[in-house]
Coordinates of C-alpha atoms in Angstrom, one line a residue:
Chain A
M1 CA -46.9 196.4 164.7
P2 CA -46.1 199.9 165.8
M3 CA -46.2 198.9 169.5
L4 CA -43.4 196.3 169.0
Y5 CA -41.4 199.1 167.3
E6 CA -42.0 201.3 170.3
F7 CA -40.7 198.6 172.7
L8 CA -37.6 198.0 170.7
T9 CA -36.8 201.7 170.5
A10 CA -37.4 202.2 174.2
T11 CA -35.3 199.3 175.1
W12 CA -32.5 200.5 172.9
Q13 CA -32.8 204.0 174.4
T14 CA -32.6 202.7 177.9
L15 CA -29.5 200.6 177.1
Y16 CA -27.9 203.5 175.3
M17 CA -28.4 205.9 178.2
V18 CA -27.4 203.4 180.9
F19 CA -24.2 202.1 179.2
I20 CA -22.9 205.4 177.9
S21 CA -23.5 207.2 181.2
G22 CA -22.1 204.1 183.0
L23 CA -19.0 204.2 180.9
L24 CA -18.5 207.9 181.6
A25 CA -19.0 207.3 185.3
I26 CA -16.3 204.7 185.3
I27 CA -13.9 206.9 183.4
F28 CA -14.3 209.8 185.7
G29 CA -15.4 208.1 188.9
L30 CA -12.4 205.7 189.1
P31 CA -9.8 208.5 189.4
L32 CA -12.2 210.4 191.7
G33 CA -12.5 207.3 194.0
V34 CA -8.7 206.9 194.0
L35 CA -8.3 210.6 194.8
L36 CA -10.8 210.3 197.7
L37 CA -8.9 207.4 199.1
I38 CA -5.3 208.5 198.8
T39 CA -6.0 211.9 200.3
R40 CA -7.6 210.3 203.4
H41 CA -5.9 210.5 206.8
Q42 CA -2.7 208.3 206.9
Q43 CA -3.0 207.4 203.3
I44 CA -0.5 207.5 200.4
S45 CA -0.8 211.3 199.9
E46 CA -2.8 212.5 202.8
N47 CA -4.3 215.9 202.2
K48 CA -7.0 217.0 204.6
Y49 CA -8.1 220.1 202.5
L50 CA -8.3 218.4 199.1
N51 CA -10.1 215.4 200.6
G52 CA -12.6 217.7 202.4
M53 CA -13.2 219.8 199.3
V54 CA -13.7 216.9 196.8
G55 CA -15.7 214.9 199.4
G56 CA -17.9 217.9 200.0
M57 CA -18.6 218.3 196.3
V58 CA -19.4 214.6 196.0
N59 CA -21.8 214.8 198.9
A60 CA -23.4 218.0 197.5
I61 CA -24.2 216.4 194.1
R62 CA -25.4 213.2 195.7
S63 CA -27.8 215.2 197.9
I64 CA -29.7 216.6 195.0
P65 CA -32.8 214.6 194.0
F66 CA -32.2 213.3 190.5
I67 CA -35.4 214.8 189.1
I68 CA -34.1 218.3 190.3
L69 CA -30.6 217.6 188.9
L70 CA -32.2 216.7 185.6
V71 CA -33.7 220.2 185.3
A72 CA -31.0 222.1 187.0
L73 CA -28.4 220.8 184.6
I74 CA -30.3 221.9 181.4
P75 CA -27.9 224.8 180.7
L76 CA -24.9 222.5 181.1
T77 CA -26.5 219.8 178.9
R78 CA -27.2 222.4 176.2
L79 CA -23.6 223.5 176.4
I80 CA -22.2 220.0 175.9
V81 CA -24.7 218.3 173.7
G82 CA -26.2 221.3 171.9
T83 CA -29.7 220.5 173.0
S84 CA -31.3 219.7 176.3
I85 CA -33.9 217.4 174.9
G86 CA -33.6 213.8 173.8
T87 CA -31.8 210.5 174.7
T88 CA -28.3 211.8 174.2
A89 CA -29.1 214.9 176.3
A90 CA -30.2 212.7 179.2
I91 CA -26.7 211.2 179.3
V92 CA -25.3 214.4 180.8
P93 CA -27.4 214.5 184.0
L94 CA -27.2 210.7 184.3
S95 CA -23.4 210.7 184.2
I96 CA -23.1 213.6 186.6
A97 CA -25.3 211.8 189.1
A98 CA -23.4 208.5 188.6
I99 CA -19.8 209.9 188.8
P100 CA -19.8 210.8 192.5
F101 CA -21.8 207.7 193.3
F102 CA -19.3 205.5 191.6
G103 CA -16.4 207.5 193.1
R104 CA -17.6 206.7 196.6
I105 CA -18.0 203.0 195.6
V106 CA -14.4 202.9 194.3
E107 CA -13.2 204.7 197.5
S108 CA -14.8 202.1 199.7
A109 CA -13.6 199.2 197.6
L110 CA -10.0 200.5 197.7
S111 CA -10.2 201.1 201.5
E112 CA -10.9 197.4 201.9
V113 CA -7.5 196.5 200.5
S114 CA -5.4 195.4 203.5
Q115 CA -2.8 197.9 204.9
G116 CA -0.4 195.0 204.8
L117 CA -0.4 195.0 201.0
L118 CA 0.4 198.7 200.9
E119 CA 3.2 198.0 203.3
V120 CA 4.6 195.3 201.0
G121 CA 4.5 197.9 198.1
N122 CA 6.4 200.4 200.2
A123 CA 8.9 197.8 201.3
M124 CA 9.5 196.8 197.7
G125 CA 10.3 200.4 196.8
A126 CA 7.1 201.0 194.7
T127 CA 6.2 204.6 193.9
P128 CA 2.8 205.8 195.1
F129 CA 1.5 205.5 191.5
Q130 CA 2.8 201.9 191.2
I131 CA 1.1 201.1 194.5
I132 CA -2.2 202.4 193.1
R133 CA -1.9 200.7 189.7
K134 CA -0.3 197.4 190.7
I135 CA -1.7 196.7 194.1
L136 CA -4.7 198.9 195.2
I137 CA -6.8 198.8 192.0
P138 CA -6.1 195.1 191.0
E139 CA -6.8 193.9 194.6
A140 CA -10.0 195.9 194.7
R141 CA -11.2 194.8 191.3
P142 CA -13.8 192.3 192.5
A143 CA -15.4 194.9 194.7
I144 CA -15.2 197.5 192.0
I145 CA -17.0 195.1 189.5
N146 CA -19.8 194.7 192.1
G147 CA -19.9 198.4 192.4
I148 CA -20.3 198.8 188.6
T149 CA -23.2 196.3 188.6
L150 CA -24.8 198.3 191.4
M151 CA -24.3 201.6 189.6
L152 CA -25.7 200.2 186.3
V153 CA -28.9 198.9 188.0
N154 CA -29.3 202.3 189.7
L155 CA -28.9 204.0 186.3
I156 CA -31.7 201.9 184.9
G157 CA -33.9 203.3 187.6
Y158 CA -32.7 206.9 187.1
S159 CA -33.1 206.6 183.3
A160 CA -36.9 206.1 183.8
M161 CA -37.0 209.8 184.9
A162 CA -35.2 210.9 181.8
G163 CA -38.5 210.8 180.1
A164 CA -39.2 214.1 181.8
I165 CA -36.8 215.8 179.4
G166 CA -37.7 213.7 176.4
G167 CA -35.1 211.1 176.9
G168 CA -37.3 208.2 176.0
G169 CA -36.6 204.7 177.2
L170 CA -38.6 202.0 178.9
G171 CA -39.5 204.1 182.0
D172 CA -40.9 206.8 179.7
L173 CA -42.9 204.2 177.8
A174 CA -44.3 202.8 181.0
I175 CA -45.4 206.3 182.2
R176 CA -46.9 207.4 179.0
Y177 CA -48.9 204.2 178.2
G178 CA -49.2 202.5 181.5
Y179 CA -49.8 205.4 183.8
Q180 CA -51.2 208.2 181.7
R181 CA -53.4 206.0 179.4
F182 CA -54.2 203.3 181.9
D183 CA -52.8 200.6 179.6
V184 CA -51.9 198.0 182.2
N185 CA -50.6 195.4 179.7
I186 CA -47.9 197.7 178.4
M187 CA -46.9 198.7 181.9
I188 CA -46.5 195.1 182.9
A189 CA -44.6 194.4 179.7
T190 CA -42.1 197.2 180.3
I191 CA -41.6 196.1 183.9
I192 CA -40.9 192.6 182.7
I193 CA -38.3 193.8 180.3
L194 CA -36.7 196.0 183.1
I195 CA -36.7 193.0 185.4
I196 CA -34.9 190.8 182.8
M197 CA -32.4 193.6 182.1
V198 CA -31.6 194.0 185.8
Q199 CA -31.3 190.2 186.3
C200 CA -29.0 189.8 183.4
L201 CA -26.8 192.6 184.5
Q202 CA -26.6 191.2 188.0
L203 CA -25.8 187.7 186.8
V204 CA -23.0 189.0 184.5
G205 CA -21.6 191.3 187.2
D206 CA -21.6 188.5 189.8
F207 CA -19.9 186.1 187.3
I208 CA -17.1 188.5 186.5
A209 CA -16.5 189.5 190.1
K210 CA -16.4 185.8 191.1
K211 CA -13.9 185.1 188.3
L212 CA -11.6 187.9 189.6
L213 CA -11.9 186.9 193.2
H214 CA -9.8 183.7 193.0
R215 CA -11.1 182.5 196.3
Chain B
M1 CA 25.3 195.0 207.1
I2 CA 22.7 196.6 209.2
E3 CA 23.6 199.2 211.8
L4 CA 21.1 201.0 214.0
I5 CA 22.6 203.9 215.8
N6 CA 20.8 205.5 218.7
I7 CA 17.3 204.9 217.3
S8 CA 14.4 206.4 219.2
K9 CA 10.8 206.4 218.2
I10 CA 8.1 208.5 219.8
F11 CA 4.5 208.2 218.8
R12 CA 2.4 211.3 219.4
S13 CA -1.3 211.5 219.4
G14 CA -2.6 214.8 220.5
I15 CA -1.0 215.6 223.8
H16 CA -0.1 212.0 224.5
E17 CA 3.4 210.7 223.8
F18 CA 4.5 207.2 223.7
S19 CA 8.1 206.2 223.6
A20 CA 8.2 203.0 221.5
L21 CA 11.9 202.7 221.1
K22 CA 14.6 204.1 223.3
N23 CA 18.2 204.5 222.2
I24 CA 18.5 201.3 220.3
N25 CA 22.0 200.4 219.1
L26 CA 22.4 197.2 217.0
K27 CA 24.8 195.7 214.5
V28 CA 24.1 192.8 212.2
A29 CA 27.2 191.4 210.5
P30 CA 27.1 190.2 206.9
G31 CA 25.8 186.6 206.6
E32 CA 24.5 186.7 210.2
I33 CA 21.1 185.6 211.4
F34 CA 20.2 188.0 214.1
G35 CA 17.1 187.6 216.3
I36 CA 15.3 190.1 218.3
I37 CA 13.0 188.5 220.9
G38 CA 10.5 190.2 223.2
K39 CA 7.0 190.0 224.4
S40 CA 4.1 191.6 222.5
G41 CA 4.1 195.4 222.8
A42 CA 7.9 195.5 223.5
G43 CA 8.6 197.4 220.3
K44 CA 9.8 194.6 218.1
S45 CA 7.5 195.5 215.2
T46 CA 8.4 199.2 215.3
L47 CA 12.0 198.3 215.5
I48 CA 12.1 196.1 212.4
R49 CA 10.0 198.7 210.5
C50 CA 12.6 201.2 211.3
V51 CA 15.2 199.2 209.4
N52 CA 13.6 199.9 206.0
L53 CA 12.0 203.1 207.2
L54 CA 8.4 201.9 206.9
E55 CA 8.5 203.6 210.3
R56 CA 10.7 206.7 210.4
P57 CA 12.6 206.8 213.7
T58 CA 12.2 210.1 215.6
Q59 CA 16.0 210.1 216.1
G60 CA 19.0 208.1 215.1
D61 CA 20.6 206.6 212.0
V62 CA 19.8 203.5 210.0
I63 CA 22.7 202.2 208.0
V64 CA 22.1 199.3 205.6
A65 CA 24.8 198.1 203.2
K66 CA 26.9 201.1 204.1
K67 CA 24.2 203.6 203.2
N68 CA 22.6 205.9 205.7
L69 CA 18.9 205.5 204.8
T70 CA 17.7 208.3 207.0
T71 CA 19.5 210.9 204.9
L72 CA 18.2 209.6 201.5
S73 CA 15.6 211.3 199.3
E74 CA 12.4 209.5 198.6
T75 CA 13.6 208.2 195.2
E76 CA 17.0 207.0 196.6
L77 CA 15.2 205.4 199.5
R78 CA 12.9 203.5 197.2
H79 CA 16.0 202.3 195.4
S80 CA 17.7 201.2 198.6
R81 CA 14.6 199.4 199.8
R82 CA 14.9 196.9 196.9
Q83 CA 18.1 195.6 198.6
I84 CA 16.0 194.9 201.7
G85 CA 13.6 192.0 201.4
M86 CA 10.9 191.7 204.0
I87 CA 8.4 189.0 205.0
F88 CA 5.4 189.3 207.3
Q89 CA 3.4 187.4 209.8
H90 CA 0.3 187.4 207.6
F91 CA 2.3 186.8 204.4
N92 CA 0.7 189.8 202.6
L93 CA 0.3 188.1 199.2
L94 CA -1.8 189.7 196.5
G95 CA -4.9 187.5 196.3
T96 CA -5.6 188.4 192.7
R97 CA -2.2 187.3 191.5
T98 CA -0.9 183.8 191.0
V99 CA 2.2 182.5 192.8
F100 CA 4.3 183.4 189.8
E101 CA 2.8 186.9 189.5
N102 CA 3.3 187.6 193.2
V103 CA 7.0 186.7 193.0
A104 CA 7.2 188.8 189.7
L105 CA 5.7 191.9 191.3
P106 CA 8.9 193.5 192.6
L107 CA 10.6 192.8 189.2
E108 CA 7.7 194.4 187.3
L109 CA 8.0 197.5 189.5
Q110 CA 11.6 197.7 188.4
G111 CA 10.5 197.6 184.8
L112 CA 12.1 194.3 183.8
S113 CA 10.9 192.6 180.6
K114 CA 8.7 189.5 180.7
K115 CA 11.6 187.3 179.6
Q116 CA 14.0 188.7 182.3
I117 CA 11.2 188.2 184.9
T118 CA 10.7 184.6 184.0
E119 CA 14.4 184.0 184.1
K120 CA 14.6 185.3 187.7
V121 CA 11.3 184.0 189.1
M122 CA 11.7 180.3 188.0
P123 CA 14.9 179.6 190.0
L124 CA 13.3 181.3 193.1
L125 CA 10.3 179.0 192.8
T126 CA 12.7 176.1 192.6
L127 CA 14.6 177.3 195.7
T128 CA 11.4 177.6 197.6
Q129 CA 10.0 174.3 196.3
L130 CA 7.0 175.9 194.6
E131 CA 7.6 175.0 190.9
D132 CA 4.4 173.0 190.7
K133 CA 2.3 175.8 192.3
H134 CA 3.3 178.7 190.0
N135 CA -0.2 179.0 188.6
A136 CA -2.0 178.6 191.9
Y137 CA -3.6 181.5 193.7
P138 CA -2.8 182.3 197.3
A139 CA -6.2 181.2 198.5
D140 CA -5.4 177.6 197.3
L141 CA -2.2 177.5 199.4
S142 CA -1.4 176.4 202.9
G143 CA 0.1 178.8 205.4
G144 CA 3.6 177.4 204.9
Q145 CA 3.3 177.6 201.1
K146 CA 2.1 181.2 201.4
Q147 CA 5.2 182.1 203.4
R148 CA 7.4 180.4 200.9
V149 CA 5.9 182.6 198.1
A150 CA 6.5 185.6 200.3
I151 CA 10.1 184.5 200.8
A152 CA 10.6 184.0 197.0
R153 CA 9.1 187.4 196.4
A154 CA 11.4 189.0 199.0
L155 CA 14.4 187.5 197.3
A156 CA 13.4 188.5 193.8
C157 CA 15.5 191.7 193.8
E158 CA 18.5 189.9 195.1
P159 CA 18.5 191.7 198.4
K160 CA 21.5 191.8 200.8
V161 CA 19.3 191.8 203.9
L162 CA 16.1 190.0 204.7
L163 CA 13.8 191.3 207.4
C164 CA 11.4 188.8 209.0
D165 CA 8.5 190.2 210.9
E166 CA 7.1 187.4 213.1
A167 CA 7.4 185.2 209.9
T168 CA 6.4 182.0 211.6
S169 CA 4.0 183.2 214.3
A170 CA 0.9 182.3 212.2
L171 CA 2.2 178.8 211.4
D172 CA 2.0 175.5 213.2
L173 CA 5.1 173.9 214.7
H174 CA 5.9 171.6 211.9
T175 CA 5.5 174.3 209.2
T176 CA 7.5 176.7 211.4
K177 CA 10.4 174.2 211.3
S178 CA 10.3 173.9 207.5
I179 CA 10.2 177.7 207.0
L180 CA 13.1 178.1 209.4
D181 CA 15.0 175.4 207.5
L182 CA 14.4 177.3 204.3
L183 CA 15.7 180.6 205.9
K184 CA 18.8 178.8 207.1
D185 CA 19.2 177.3 203.6
I186 CA 19.0 180.7 201.9
N187 CA 21.2 182.3 204.5
A188 CA 23.9 179.8 203.7
K189 CA 23.4 179.7 199.9
L190 CA 23.1 183.4 199.3
N191 CA 25.1 184.7 202.2
L192 CA 22.2 186.9 203.1
S193 CA 22.0 188.7 206.4
I194 CA 18.7 188.0 208.2
L195 CA 17.2 190.2 210.9
L196 CA 14.1 188.6 212.5
I197 CA 11.8 189.5 215.3
T198 CA 9.8 186.9 217.2
H199 CA 8.2 186.2 220.5
E200 CA 9.1 182.5 220.2
I201 CA 12.3 181.3 221.8
E202 CA 12.2 178.2 219.7
V203 CA 12.8 180.3 216.6
V204 CA 15.8 181.9 218.1
K205 CA 17.1 178.6 219.3
E206 CA 16.7 177.1 215.8
I207 CA 18.4 179.6 213.6
C208 CA 19.9 182.6 215.2
D209 CA 23.6 183.4 215.6
R210 CA 23.1 186.3 217.8
V211 CA 20.1 187.5 219.8
A212 CA 18.9 190.7 221.4
L213 CA 16.2 190.9 224.0
I214 CA 13.9 193.9 223.8
D215 CA 11.6 195.1 226.7
Q216 CA 9.6 198.3 226.8
G217 CA 11.4 199.7 223.8
E218 CA 14.9 199.0 225.1
I219 CA 17.4 196.3 224.3
I220 CA 18.2 194.9 227.7
E221 CA 20.4 192.0 226.7
E222 CA 22.5 191.1 223.6
N223 CA 24.6 188.1 223.2
D224 CA 25.7 185.2 221.0
I225 CA 23.2 182.4 221.1
Y226 CA 25.2 180.1 223.4
S227 CA 25.9 182.7 226.0
F228 CA 22.3 183.8 225.8
F229 CA 21.0 180.4 226.6
T230 CA 23.7 179.4 229.1
Q231 CA 24.2 182.7 231.0
P232 CA 21.1 184.7 230.8
Q233 CA 21.7 188.2 232.3
T234 CA 18.2 189.3 233.0
S235 CA 15.2 187.7 234.6
L236 CA 13.2 188.2 231.4
A237 CA 15.9 186.3 229.4
Y238 CA 15.7 183.6 232.0
E239 CA 12.0 183.5 231.7
F240 CA 12.2 183.0 227.9
I241 CA 14.8 180.3 228.0
K242 CA 13.4 178.3 230.8
T243 CA 10.4 177.4 228.6
S244 CA 12.8 175.9 226.2
L245 CA 15.7 174.5 228.1
K246 CA 15.8 172.5 231.4
H247 CA 18.1 174.6 233.4
D248 CA 16.8 174.2 236.9
L249 CA 17.3 171.7 239.6
P250 CA 14.8 168.9 239.9
F251 CA 12.1 170.3 242.2
N252 CA 12.6 167.6 244.9
L253 CA 16.2 168.8 245.4
K254 CA 15.6 172.5 245.3
D255 CA 14.4 172.8 248.8
K256 CA 17.1 170.7 250.3
L257 CA 20.0 172.7 249.0
F258 CA 22.5 174.5 251.3
E259 CA 24.4 177.5 250.1
H260 CA 27.6 176.5 251.8
P261 CA 29.1 173.1 252.5
V262 CA 28.1 171.4 255.7
A263 CA 29.2 168.1 257.2
N264 CA 28.9 165.2 254.9
S265 CA 27.4 167.4 252.1
Q266 CA 28.2 166.9 248.5
A267 CA 28.5 169.6 245.8
I268 CA 25.7 169.9 243.2
L269 CA 27.1 171.1 239.9
R270 CA 25.6 172.4 236.7
I271 CA 27.7 171.5 233.7
I272 CA 27.1 173.1 230.4
F273 CA 29.0 172.0 227.3
H274 CA 28.6 172.7 223.6
G275 CA 30.4 172.3 220.4
Q276 CA 33.8 170.5 220.6
A277 CA 33.5 170.0 224.4
A278 CA 30.5 167.8 223.9
A279 CA 32.7 165.3 222.0
E280 CA 35.1 164.8 225.0
P281 CA 34.5 162.0 227.5
F282 CA 35.1 164.4 230.4
I283 CA 33.1 162.5 232.9
A284 CA 35.4 159.5 232.5
H285 CA 38.4 161.9 233.0
L286 CA 36.9 163.2 236.2
M287 CA 36.8 159.7 237.6
Q288 CA 40.2 158.6 236.3
D289 CA 42.2 161.7 237.0
F290 CA 40.5 163.1 240.1
G291 CA 38.7 160.1 241.5
I292 CA 35.4 162.0 241.5
K293 CA 32.3 160.0 240.8
L294 CA 29.3 161.8 239.4
N295 CA 25.7 161.0 240.0
I296 CA 23.6 162.4 237.2
L297 CA 20.4 164.0 238.4
Q298 CA 19.3 165.5 235.2
A299 CA 20.7 165.7 231.7
N300 CA 19.6 166.7 228.3
I301 CA 21.1 167.7 225.0
E302 CA 19.7 170.6 223.1
F303 CA 20.5 171.7 219.6
L304 CA 21.2 175.4 219.1
K305 CA 21.4 176.1 215.4
K306 CA 22.4 172.4 214.8
E307 CA 25.2 172.5 217.4
A308 CA 24.8 170.4 220.5
L309 CA 24.4 172.0 223.9
G310 CA 24.4 169.7 226.9
I311 CA 23.1 170.7 230.2
M312 CA 23.7 168.3 233.1
I313 CA 23.0 168.6 236.8
V314 CA 25.2 166.2 238.8
K315 CA 25.9 165.4 242.4
T316 CA 29.6 164.8 243.1
I317 CA 30.6 161.9 245.3
N318 CA 33.8 162.0 247.2
A319 CA 35.0 165.2 245.6
H320 CA 36.3 166.9 248.8
D321 CA 39.4 169.0 248.2
K322 CA 39.8 167.9 244.6
L323 CA 36.7 169.7 243.5
D324 CA 38.5 173.0 242.7
Q325 CA 41.1 171.2 240.6
A326 CA 38.4 169.3 238.7
M327 CA 36.5 172.5 238.0
A328 CA 39.6 174.2 236.7
Y329 CA 40.3 171.2 234.5
L330 CA 36.7 171.4 233.1
K331 CA 37.1 175.1 232.4
T332 CA 40.2 174.4 230.3
K333 CA 38.1 172.0 228.2
N334 CA 35.6 174.9 227.6
V335 CA 33.0 173.2 229.8
N336 CA 31.0 175.7 231.8
V337 CA 30.6 174.5 235.3
E338 CA 29.1 176.1 238.4
I339 CA 28.3 175.0 241.9
L340 CA 24.6 175.3 242.5
G341 CA 24.8 174.4 246.2
Y342 CA 25.4 171.5 248.5
A343 CA 23.2 168.6 249.5
N344 CA 23.4 165.9 252.1
A345 CA 25.1 162.7 251.0
I346 CA 22.0 160.6 251.0

């Protein structure tokens, strides 16, 4: 059955795009979020200019509609991946859209950690780095996990647009068969797979966050 | 152990200036429990935060364990802070760490090995009666237990000084008592100096050796606990202690009092005794040696840091000219006595 093969490939492509770009967003977005927080007013290493600059860049990238970003980043994608077409190539714009998004999520999660705990760290003679590593990030972990779930679900949505640059995936399948060829059954099938994917992600994310919360 | 020299703190926001602390001078001796009492907004919190420089004073020197903290570099300051334990009103425990891990945190920060950490944490959990809770998370603990964890954590680095920032204000009466008992216990066992701030006179009464009263950023009274309770110098001090001790005349007598003796009037005395004096049967002596009978109008015994403090208001009968002698006698026995006024015989 060639159609089943198409489904399996598309599902794999979606998962591949979402998880690799999600991973990259976590790797780069976590330090970005920390930087955004600690340079805030009255924070560990307050720096108005750095905060304004980094925050401005984050806002700029987040303002660009993803479909535009996808096209605008083609030269950069070609530089990194070697080609601007295909599933791997789609990871570049997906990551670049997800990093500032996740950065803001981390920033807000960290800002929820009570000032009292930072005071404890200071009173214990912790270095700023120790405060970040031993107090801020561990205490914000449940909120950060919730943020990761949110970001991955968003990435599933964004990955549907990756078809525009030949990225493939379930979204692409739904557009090609369901929208362009009026094959309603295939459209419904892709939507069901996407719903299941999102549900599973949310369930796993909630479970981990709850485990970490100890409340 | 702690010395604050001429501490002032000014908060600036834009063109507004607020003077939170004004020329504070304070000395806490080794092994002493020193209390700072004041109403909210008096500057207590700012003051205690100045001791470990969580708040840097605008002016003045902070000396802890013979080191002037205000002159230290950031690294040296971090090092010195390990010798200053601190506990807080809202406990400030890490919710994602177990009791054991919370107490272990300051030791982890110092880079101790797992084995060394366990060796240090377990006795602290025993001291604070938390052995069976070592795997629990703060969310599963009562307020009193949380404060015990915070105390164990504050003691982990074997500090010389413990700062208590309204440590019992979020606790009920019974739990407050048990936390204060624990503080007294560690003060005695570890010879730890404790500086605490509170707005509760009962806390001061229960554990402090010395007490300072702070009002609008200034220390307006400082004394040992007995003098503070028995001879308040300021109206604010009086206001604090009257909620805790019965010092005043019974209200039915208050209006009928004369300032000077009149015909047939009898002296009304306030007799305050504590420590050794409380053990002497001085009322019997007054009768036998001076022929003065006493009519007790009001009496109660209070305990200040486990020592008895008696406050008695009495009416003398047939004292006449012997009153001065009798009062001199009482003063030699370290009994504090003062004439409140005179009332008619009947």
